[in-house]
Tab-separated table of C-alpha atoms and ligand atoms in Angstrom:
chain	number	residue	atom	x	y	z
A	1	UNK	CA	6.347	-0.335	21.345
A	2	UNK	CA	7.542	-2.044	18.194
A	3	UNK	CA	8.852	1.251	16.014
A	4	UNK	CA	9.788	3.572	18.747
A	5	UNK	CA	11.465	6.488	17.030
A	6	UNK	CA	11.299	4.728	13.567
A	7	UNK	CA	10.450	7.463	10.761
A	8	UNK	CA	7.895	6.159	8.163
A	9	UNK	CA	6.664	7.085	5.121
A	10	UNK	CA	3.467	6.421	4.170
A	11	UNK	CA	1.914	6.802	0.268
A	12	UNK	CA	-1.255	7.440	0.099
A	13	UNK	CA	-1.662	8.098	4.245
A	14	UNK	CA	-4.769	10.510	4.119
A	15	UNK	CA	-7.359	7.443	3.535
A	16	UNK	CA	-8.255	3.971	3.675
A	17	UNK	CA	-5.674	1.454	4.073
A	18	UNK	CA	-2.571	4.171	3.932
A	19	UNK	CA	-4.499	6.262	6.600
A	20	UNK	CA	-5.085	2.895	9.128
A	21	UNK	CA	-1.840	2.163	8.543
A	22	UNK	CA	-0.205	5.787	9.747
A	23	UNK	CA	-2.812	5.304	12.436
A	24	UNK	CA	-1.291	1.787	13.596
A	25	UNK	CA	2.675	2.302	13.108
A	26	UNK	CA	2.037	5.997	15.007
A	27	UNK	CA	0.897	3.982	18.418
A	28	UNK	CA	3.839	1.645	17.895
A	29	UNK	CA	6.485	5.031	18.612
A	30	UNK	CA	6.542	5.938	14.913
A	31	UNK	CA	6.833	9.659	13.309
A	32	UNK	CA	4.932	9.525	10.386
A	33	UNK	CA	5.305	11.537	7.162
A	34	UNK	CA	2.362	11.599	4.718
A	35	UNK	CA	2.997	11.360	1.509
A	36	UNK	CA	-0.552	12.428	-0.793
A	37	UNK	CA	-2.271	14.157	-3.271
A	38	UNK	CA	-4.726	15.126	-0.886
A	39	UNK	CA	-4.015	16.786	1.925
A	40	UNK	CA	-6.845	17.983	2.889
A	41	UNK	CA	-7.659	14.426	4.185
A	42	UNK	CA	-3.755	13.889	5.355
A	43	UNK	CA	-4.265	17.027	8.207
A	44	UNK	CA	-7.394	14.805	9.732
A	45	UNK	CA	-5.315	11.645	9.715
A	46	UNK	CA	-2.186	13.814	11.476
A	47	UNK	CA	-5.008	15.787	13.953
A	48	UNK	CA	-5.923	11.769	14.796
A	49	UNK	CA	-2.168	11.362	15.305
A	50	UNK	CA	-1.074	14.210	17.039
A	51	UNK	CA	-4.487	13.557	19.868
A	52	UNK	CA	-2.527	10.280	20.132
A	53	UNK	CA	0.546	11.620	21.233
A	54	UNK	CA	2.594	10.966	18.165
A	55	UNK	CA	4.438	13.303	15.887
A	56	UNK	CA	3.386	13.512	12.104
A	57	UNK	CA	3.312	15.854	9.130
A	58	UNK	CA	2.178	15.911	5.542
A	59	UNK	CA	3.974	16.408	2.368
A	60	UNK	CA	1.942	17.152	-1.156
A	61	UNK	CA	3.445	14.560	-3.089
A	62	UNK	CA	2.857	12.869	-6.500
A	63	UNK	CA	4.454	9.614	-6.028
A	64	UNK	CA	4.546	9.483	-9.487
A	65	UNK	CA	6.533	12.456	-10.507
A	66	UNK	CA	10.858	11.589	-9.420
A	67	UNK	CA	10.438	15.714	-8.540
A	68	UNK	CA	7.867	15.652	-6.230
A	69	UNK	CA	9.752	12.755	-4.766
A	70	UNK	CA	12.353	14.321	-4.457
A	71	UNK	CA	11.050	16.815	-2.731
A	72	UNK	CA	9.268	14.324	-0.535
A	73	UNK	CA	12.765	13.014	0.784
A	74	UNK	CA	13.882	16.530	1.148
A	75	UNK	CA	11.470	17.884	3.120
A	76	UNK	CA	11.495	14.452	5.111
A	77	UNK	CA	14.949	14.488	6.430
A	78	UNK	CA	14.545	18.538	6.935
A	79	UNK	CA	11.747	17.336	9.507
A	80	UNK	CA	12.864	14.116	11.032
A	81	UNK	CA	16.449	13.615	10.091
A	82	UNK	CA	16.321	9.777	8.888
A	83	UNK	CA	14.202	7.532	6.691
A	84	UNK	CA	13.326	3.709	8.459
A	85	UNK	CA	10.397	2.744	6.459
A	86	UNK	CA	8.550	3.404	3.330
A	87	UNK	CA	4.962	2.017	2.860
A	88	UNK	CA	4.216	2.304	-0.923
A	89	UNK	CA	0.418	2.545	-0.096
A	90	UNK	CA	-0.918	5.051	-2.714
A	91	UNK	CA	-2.585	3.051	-5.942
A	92	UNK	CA	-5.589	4.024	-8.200
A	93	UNK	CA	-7.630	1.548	-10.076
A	94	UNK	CA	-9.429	1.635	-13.418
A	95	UNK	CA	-12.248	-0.937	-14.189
A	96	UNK	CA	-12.810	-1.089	-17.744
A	97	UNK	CA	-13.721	-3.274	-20.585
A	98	UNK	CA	-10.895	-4.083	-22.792
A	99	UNK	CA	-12.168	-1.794	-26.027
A	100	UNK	CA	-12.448	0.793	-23.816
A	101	UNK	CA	-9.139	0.635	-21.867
A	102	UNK	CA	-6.870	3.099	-23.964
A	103	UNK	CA	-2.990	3.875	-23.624
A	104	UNK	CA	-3.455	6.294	-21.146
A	105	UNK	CA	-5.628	4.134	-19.051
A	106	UNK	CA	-2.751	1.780	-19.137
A	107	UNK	CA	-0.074	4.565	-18.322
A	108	UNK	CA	-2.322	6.040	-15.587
A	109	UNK	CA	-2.033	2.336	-13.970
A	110	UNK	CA	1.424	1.526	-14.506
A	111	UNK	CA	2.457	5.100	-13.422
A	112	UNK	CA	0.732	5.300	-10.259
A	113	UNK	CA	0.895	1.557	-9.016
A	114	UNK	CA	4.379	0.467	-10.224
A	115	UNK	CA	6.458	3.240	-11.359
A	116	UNK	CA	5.153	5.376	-8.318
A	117	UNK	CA	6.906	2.565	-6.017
A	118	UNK	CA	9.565	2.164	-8.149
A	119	UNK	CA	10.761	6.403	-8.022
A	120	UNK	CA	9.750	5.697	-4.014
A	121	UNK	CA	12.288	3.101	-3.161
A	122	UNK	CA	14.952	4.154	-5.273
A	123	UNK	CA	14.896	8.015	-3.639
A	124	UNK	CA	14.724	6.471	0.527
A	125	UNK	CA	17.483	3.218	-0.503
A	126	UNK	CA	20.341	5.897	0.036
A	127	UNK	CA	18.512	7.487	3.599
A	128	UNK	CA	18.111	3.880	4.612
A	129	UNK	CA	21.506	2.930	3.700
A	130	UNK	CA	23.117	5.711	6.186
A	131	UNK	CA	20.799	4.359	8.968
A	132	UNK	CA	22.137	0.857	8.363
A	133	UNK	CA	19.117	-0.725	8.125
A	134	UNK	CA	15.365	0.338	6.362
A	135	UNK	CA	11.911	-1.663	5.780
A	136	UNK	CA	10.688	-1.269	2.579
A	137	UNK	CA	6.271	-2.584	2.186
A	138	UNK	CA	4.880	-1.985	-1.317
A	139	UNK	CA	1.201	-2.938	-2.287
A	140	UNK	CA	0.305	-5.663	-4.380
A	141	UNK	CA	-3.479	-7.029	-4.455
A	142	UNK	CA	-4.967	-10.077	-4.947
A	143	UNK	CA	-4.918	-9.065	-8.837
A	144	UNK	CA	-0.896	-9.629	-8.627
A	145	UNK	CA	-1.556	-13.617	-8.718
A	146	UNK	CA	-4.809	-13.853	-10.919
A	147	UNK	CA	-6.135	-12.199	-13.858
A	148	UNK	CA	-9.490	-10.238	-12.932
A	149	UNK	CA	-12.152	-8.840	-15.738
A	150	UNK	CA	-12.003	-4.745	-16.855
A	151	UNK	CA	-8.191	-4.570	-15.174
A	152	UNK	CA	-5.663	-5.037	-17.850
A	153	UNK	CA	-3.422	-2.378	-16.979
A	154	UNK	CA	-4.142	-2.569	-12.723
A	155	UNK	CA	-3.690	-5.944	-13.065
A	156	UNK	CA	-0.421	-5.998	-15.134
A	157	UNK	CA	0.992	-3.169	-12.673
A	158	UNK	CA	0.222	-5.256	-9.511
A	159	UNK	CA	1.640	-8.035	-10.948
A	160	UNK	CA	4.636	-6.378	-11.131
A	161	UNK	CA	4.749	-5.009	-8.156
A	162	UNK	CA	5.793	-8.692	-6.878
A	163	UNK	CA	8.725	-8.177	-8.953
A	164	UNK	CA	9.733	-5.141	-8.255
A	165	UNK	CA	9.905	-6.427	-4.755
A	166	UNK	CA	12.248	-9.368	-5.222
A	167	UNK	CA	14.661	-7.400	-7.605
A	168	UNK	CA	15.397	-4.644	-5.110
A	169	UNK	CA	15.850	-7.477	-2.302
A	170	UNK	CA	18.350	-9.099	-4.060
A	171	UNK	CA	19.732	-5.983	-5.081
A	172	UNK	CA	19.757	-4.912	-1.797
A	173	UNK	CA	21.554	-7.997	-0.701
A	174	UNK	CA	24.035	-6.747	2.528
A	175	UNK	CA	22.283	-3.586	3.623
A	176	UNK	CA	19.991	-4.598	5.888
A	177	UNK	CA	17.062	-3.264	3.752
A	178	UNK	CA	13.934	-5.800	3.884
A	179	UNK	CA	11.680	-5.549	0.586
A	180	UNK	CA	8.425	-7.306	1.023
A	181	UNK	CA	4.644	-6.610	-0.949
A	182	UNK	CA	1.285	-6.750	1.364
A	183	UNK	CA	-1.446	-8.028	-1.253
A	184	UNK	CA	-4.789	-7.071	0.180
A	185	UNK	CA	-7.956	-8.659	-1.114
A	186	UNK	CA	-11.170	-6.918	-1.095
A	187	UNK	CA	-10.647	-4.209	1.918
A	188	UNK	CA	-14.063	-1.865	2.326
A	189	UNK	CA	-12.315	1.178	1.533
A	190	UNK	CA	-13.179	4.505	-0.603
A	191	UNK	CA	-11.583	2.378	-3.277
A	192	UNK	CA	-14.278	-0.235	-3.484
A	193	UNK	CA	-16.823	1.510	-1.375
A	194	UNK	CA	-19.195	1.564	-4.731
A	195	UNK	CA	-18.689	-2.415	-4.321
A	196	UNK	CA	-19.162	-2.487	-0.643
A	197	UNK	CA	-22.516	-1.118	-0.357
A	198	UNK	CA	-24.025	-2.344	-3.613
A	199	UNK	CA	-27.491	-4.177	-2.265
A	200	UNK	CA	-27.166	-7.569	-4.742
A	201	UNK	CA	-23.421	-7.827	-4.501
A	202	UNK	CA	-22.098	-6.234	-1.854
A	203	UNK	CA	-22.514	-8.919	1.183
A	204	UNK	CA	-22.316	-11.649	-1.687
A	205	UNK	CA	-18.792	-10.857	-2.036
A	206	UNK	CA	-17.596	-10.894	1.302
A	207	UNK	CA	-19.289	-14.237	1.938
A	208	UNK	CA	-17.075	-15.832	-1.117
A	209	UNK	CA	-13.695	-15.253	0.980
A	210	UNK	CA	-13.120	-18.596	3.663
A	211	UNK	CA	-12.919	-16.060	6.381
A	212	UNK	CA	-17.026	-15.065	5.205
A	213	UNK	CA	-16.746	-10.906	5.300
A	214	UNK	CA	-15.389	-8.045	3.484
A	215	UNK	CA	-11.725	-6.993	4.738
A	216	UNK	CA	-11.309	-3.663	7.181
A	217	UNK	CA	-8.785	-1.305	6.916
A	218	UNK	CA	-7.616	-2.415	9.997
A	219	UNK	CA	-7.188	-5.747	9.001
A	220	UNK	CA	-4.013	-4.559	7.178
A	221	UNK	CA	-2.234	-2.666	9.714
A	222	UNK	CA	-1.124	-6.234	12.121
A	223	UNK	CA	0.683	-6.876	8.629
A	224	UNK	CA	2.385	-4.062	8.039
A	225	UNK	CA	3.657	-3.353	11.777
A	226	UNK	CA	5.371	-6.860	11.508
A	227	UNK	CA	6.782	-5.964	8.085
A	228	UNK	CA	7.989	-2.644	9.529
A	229	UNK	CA	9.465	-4.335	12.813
A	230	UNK	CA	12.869	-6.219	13.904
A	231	UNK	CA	10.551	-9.079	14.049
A	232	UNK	CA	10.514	-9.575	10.142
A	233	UNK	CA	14.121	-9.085	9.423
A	234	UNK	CA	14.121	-12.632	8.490
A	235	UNK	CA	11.594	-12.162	5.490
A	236	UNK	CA	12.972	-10.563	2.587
A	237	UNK	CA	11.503	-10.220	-0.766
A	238	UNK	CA	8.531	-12.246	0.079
A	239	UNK	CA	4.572	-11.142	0.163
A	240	UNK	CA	1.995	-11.647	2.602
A	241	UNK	CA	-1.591	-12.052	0.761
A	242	UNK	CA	-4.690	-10.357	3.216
A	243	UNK	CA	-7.266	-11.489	1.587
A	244	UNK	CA	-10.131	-13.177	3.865
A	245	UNK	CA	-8.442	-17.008	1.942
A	246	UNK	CA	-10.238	-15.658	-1.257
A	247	UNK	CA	-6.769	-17.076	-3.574
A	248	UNK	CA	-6.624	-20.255	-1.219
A	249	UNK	CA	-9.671	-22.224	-2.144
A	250	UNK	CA	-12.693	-21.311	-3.914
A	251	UNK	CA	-16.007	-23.572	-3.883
A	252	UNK	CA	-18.526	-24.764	-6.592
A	253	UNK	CA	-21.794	-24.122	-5.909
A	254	UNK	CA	-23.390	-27.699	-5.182
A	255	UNK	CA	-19.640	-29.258	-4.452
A	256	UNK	CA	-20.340	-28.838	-0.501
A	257	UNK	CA	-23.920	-29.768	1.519
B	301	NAD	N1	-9.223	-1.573	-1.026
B	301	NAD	C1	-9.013	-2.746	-1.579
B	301	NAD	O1	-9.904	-3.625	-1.639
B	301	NAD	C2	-7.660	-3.082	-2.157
B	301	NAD	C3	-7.474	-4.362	-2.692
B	301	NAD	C4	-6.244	-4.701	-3.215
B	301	NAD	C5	-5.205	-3.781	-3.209
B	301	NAD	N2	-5.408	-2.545	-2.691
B	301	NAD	C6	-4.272	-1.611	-2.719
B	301	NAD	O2	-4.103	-1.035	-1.442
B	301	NAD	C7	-3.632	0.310	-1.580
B	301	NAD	C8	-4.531	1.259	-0.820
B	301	NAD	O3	-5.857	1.124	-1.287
B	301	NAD	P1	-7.093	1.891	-0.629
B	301	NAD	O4	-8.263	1.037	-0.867
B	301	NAD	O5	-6.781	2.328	0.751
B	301	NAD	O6	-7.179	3.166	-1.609
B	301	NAD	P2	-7.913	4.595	-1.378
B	301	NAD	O7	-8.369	5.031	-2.743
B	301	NAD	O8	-8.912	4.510	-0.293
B	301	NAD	O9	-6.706	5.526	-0.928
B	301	NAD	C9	-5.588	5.714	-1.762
B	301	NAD	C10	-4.915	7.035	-1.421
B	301	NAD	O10	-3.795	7.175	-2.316
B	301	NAD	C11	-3.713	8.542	-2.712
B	301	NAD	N3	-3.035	8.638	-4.011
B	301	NAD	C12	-3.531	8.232	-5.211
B	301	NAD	N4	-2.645	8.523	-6.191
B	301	NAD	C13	-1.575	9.119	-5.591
B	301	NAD	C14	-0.357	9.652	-6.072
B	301	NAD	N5	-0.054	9.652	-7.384
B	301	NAD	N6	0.513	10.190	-5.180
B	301	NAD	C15	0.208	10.216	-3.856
B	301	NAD	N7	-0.937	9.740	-3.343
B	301	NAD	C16	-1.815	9.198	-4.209
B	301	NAD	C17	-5.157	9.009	-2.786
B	301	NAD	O11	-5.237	10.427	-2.654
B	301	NAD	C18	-5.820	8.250	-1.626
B	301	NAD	O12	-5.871	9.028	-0.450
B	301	NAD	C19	-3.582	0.568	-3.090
B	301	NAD	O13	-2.274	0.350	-3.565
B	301	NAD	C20	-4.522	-0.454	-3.672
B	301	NAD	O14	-4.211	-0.814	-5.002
B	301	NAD	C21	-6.612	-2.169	-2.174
């Protein structure tokens, strides 16, 4: 087992990609903290856990708020005495047109998806410094490399993201702390499920990536194993797109028989 003993936080744990990913780094020999709003969904994920013969708990947490955070850490090292890797999972997304998208759309987005990170690495650097070493994944998306329509303020969060990432490697520089970002394309989540299963565009969708399908959960979790393993501590600062090839190539329709 890759993570044996390794403690990880997980954002966002109690569904989709964050709840996969407790789900994947749990059967590798991690204990697994749960950091969500909801966590009403995080007890299943730890039930699924626990029947796996892995330790886990959940902690209410707004990744948002530096308190709750703090509190987060707190209750973390109360549990499980050491922090060795944070997966900044947790993200909400708001599709609308541009008139529509006010201020606190925009805060909403920048609060949750880059701030959120942001108060998340800077409370577990110091745990992870008095291990000696720590893994450090945040979540970027295929909108942190392209513009995409009704996303200003998702868009301009996940873009950052990237940055975030490479300033707190550098910064980092010495410690033995890895920073990388995991930029998922489309992943049939609750997040997109009203995408998903729509009848016209739905399938269409899927078949526009190289690989020809929507992304799984699951298709996430080989990533962020590696990321969270001694067999990454050679990438630093870098980001690993999941995304089916969708940002690699694209084709015109008539350009191929
Ligand atoms: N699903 C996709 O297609 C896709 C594509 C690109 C990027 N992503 C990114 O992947 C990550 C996970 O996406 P998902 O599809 O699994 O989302 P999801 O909506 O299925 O799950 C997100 C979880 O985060 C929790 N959460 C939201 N705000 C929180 C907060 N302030 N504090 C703590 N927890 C909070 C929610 O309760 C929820 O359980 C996100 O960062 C998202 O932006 C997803």
């Amino acid at each position: 087992m890759k993570l044996q003993s390794r403690v990880a936080i997980v954002t966002g744990g109690g569904k989709g990609i964050g709840r996969e990913i407790c789900l994947g780094l749990s059967k590798q020999g991690a204990k697994i903290v749960i950091a969500e709003l909801d966590i009403e969904n995080s007890n299943k994920v730890i039930e699924e856990i626990k029947d796996s013969g892995s330790e886990a708990i959940a902690i209410k947490t707004d990744i948002s708020n530096e308190n709750s955070v703090k509190n987060l850490i707190f209750e973390t090292i109360k549990k499980f005495n050491k922090i060795d890797i944070l997966i900044n999972n947790a993200g909400i997304r708001h599709v609308k047109k541009l008139d529509d998208h006010n201020l606190n759309d925009w805060n909403d987005m920048l609060s949750v998806n880059l701030t959120g990170p942001y108060i998340c690495c800077k409370a577990v650097i110091p745990e992870m410094k008095k291990v000696g070493k720590g893994k450090i994944i945040n979540f970027g998306s295929i909108a942190s490399f392209m513009g995409r329509p009704d996303r200003v303020g998702y868009v301009a969060a996940k873009s950052g993201v990237l940055g975030l990432t490479r300033a707190l490697a550098i910064d980092l520089k010495g410690t033995n702390i890895n920073v990388n970002t995991i930029c998922p394309g489309l992943i049939s989540t609750p997040f997109n499920k009203k995408y998903a299963e729509d009848p016209t565009h739905g399938e269409k969708w899927g078949k526009e990536t190289i690989v020809g399908r929507w992304g799984l959960p699951s298709d996430i979790v080989g990533a962020a194993i590696f990321l969270s393993s001694d067999d990454s501590d050679f990438i630093n600062g870098s980001e690993i797109k999941i995304d089916g090839g969708w940002l690699a190539a694209k084709t015109r329709e008539g350009e191929v028989e």
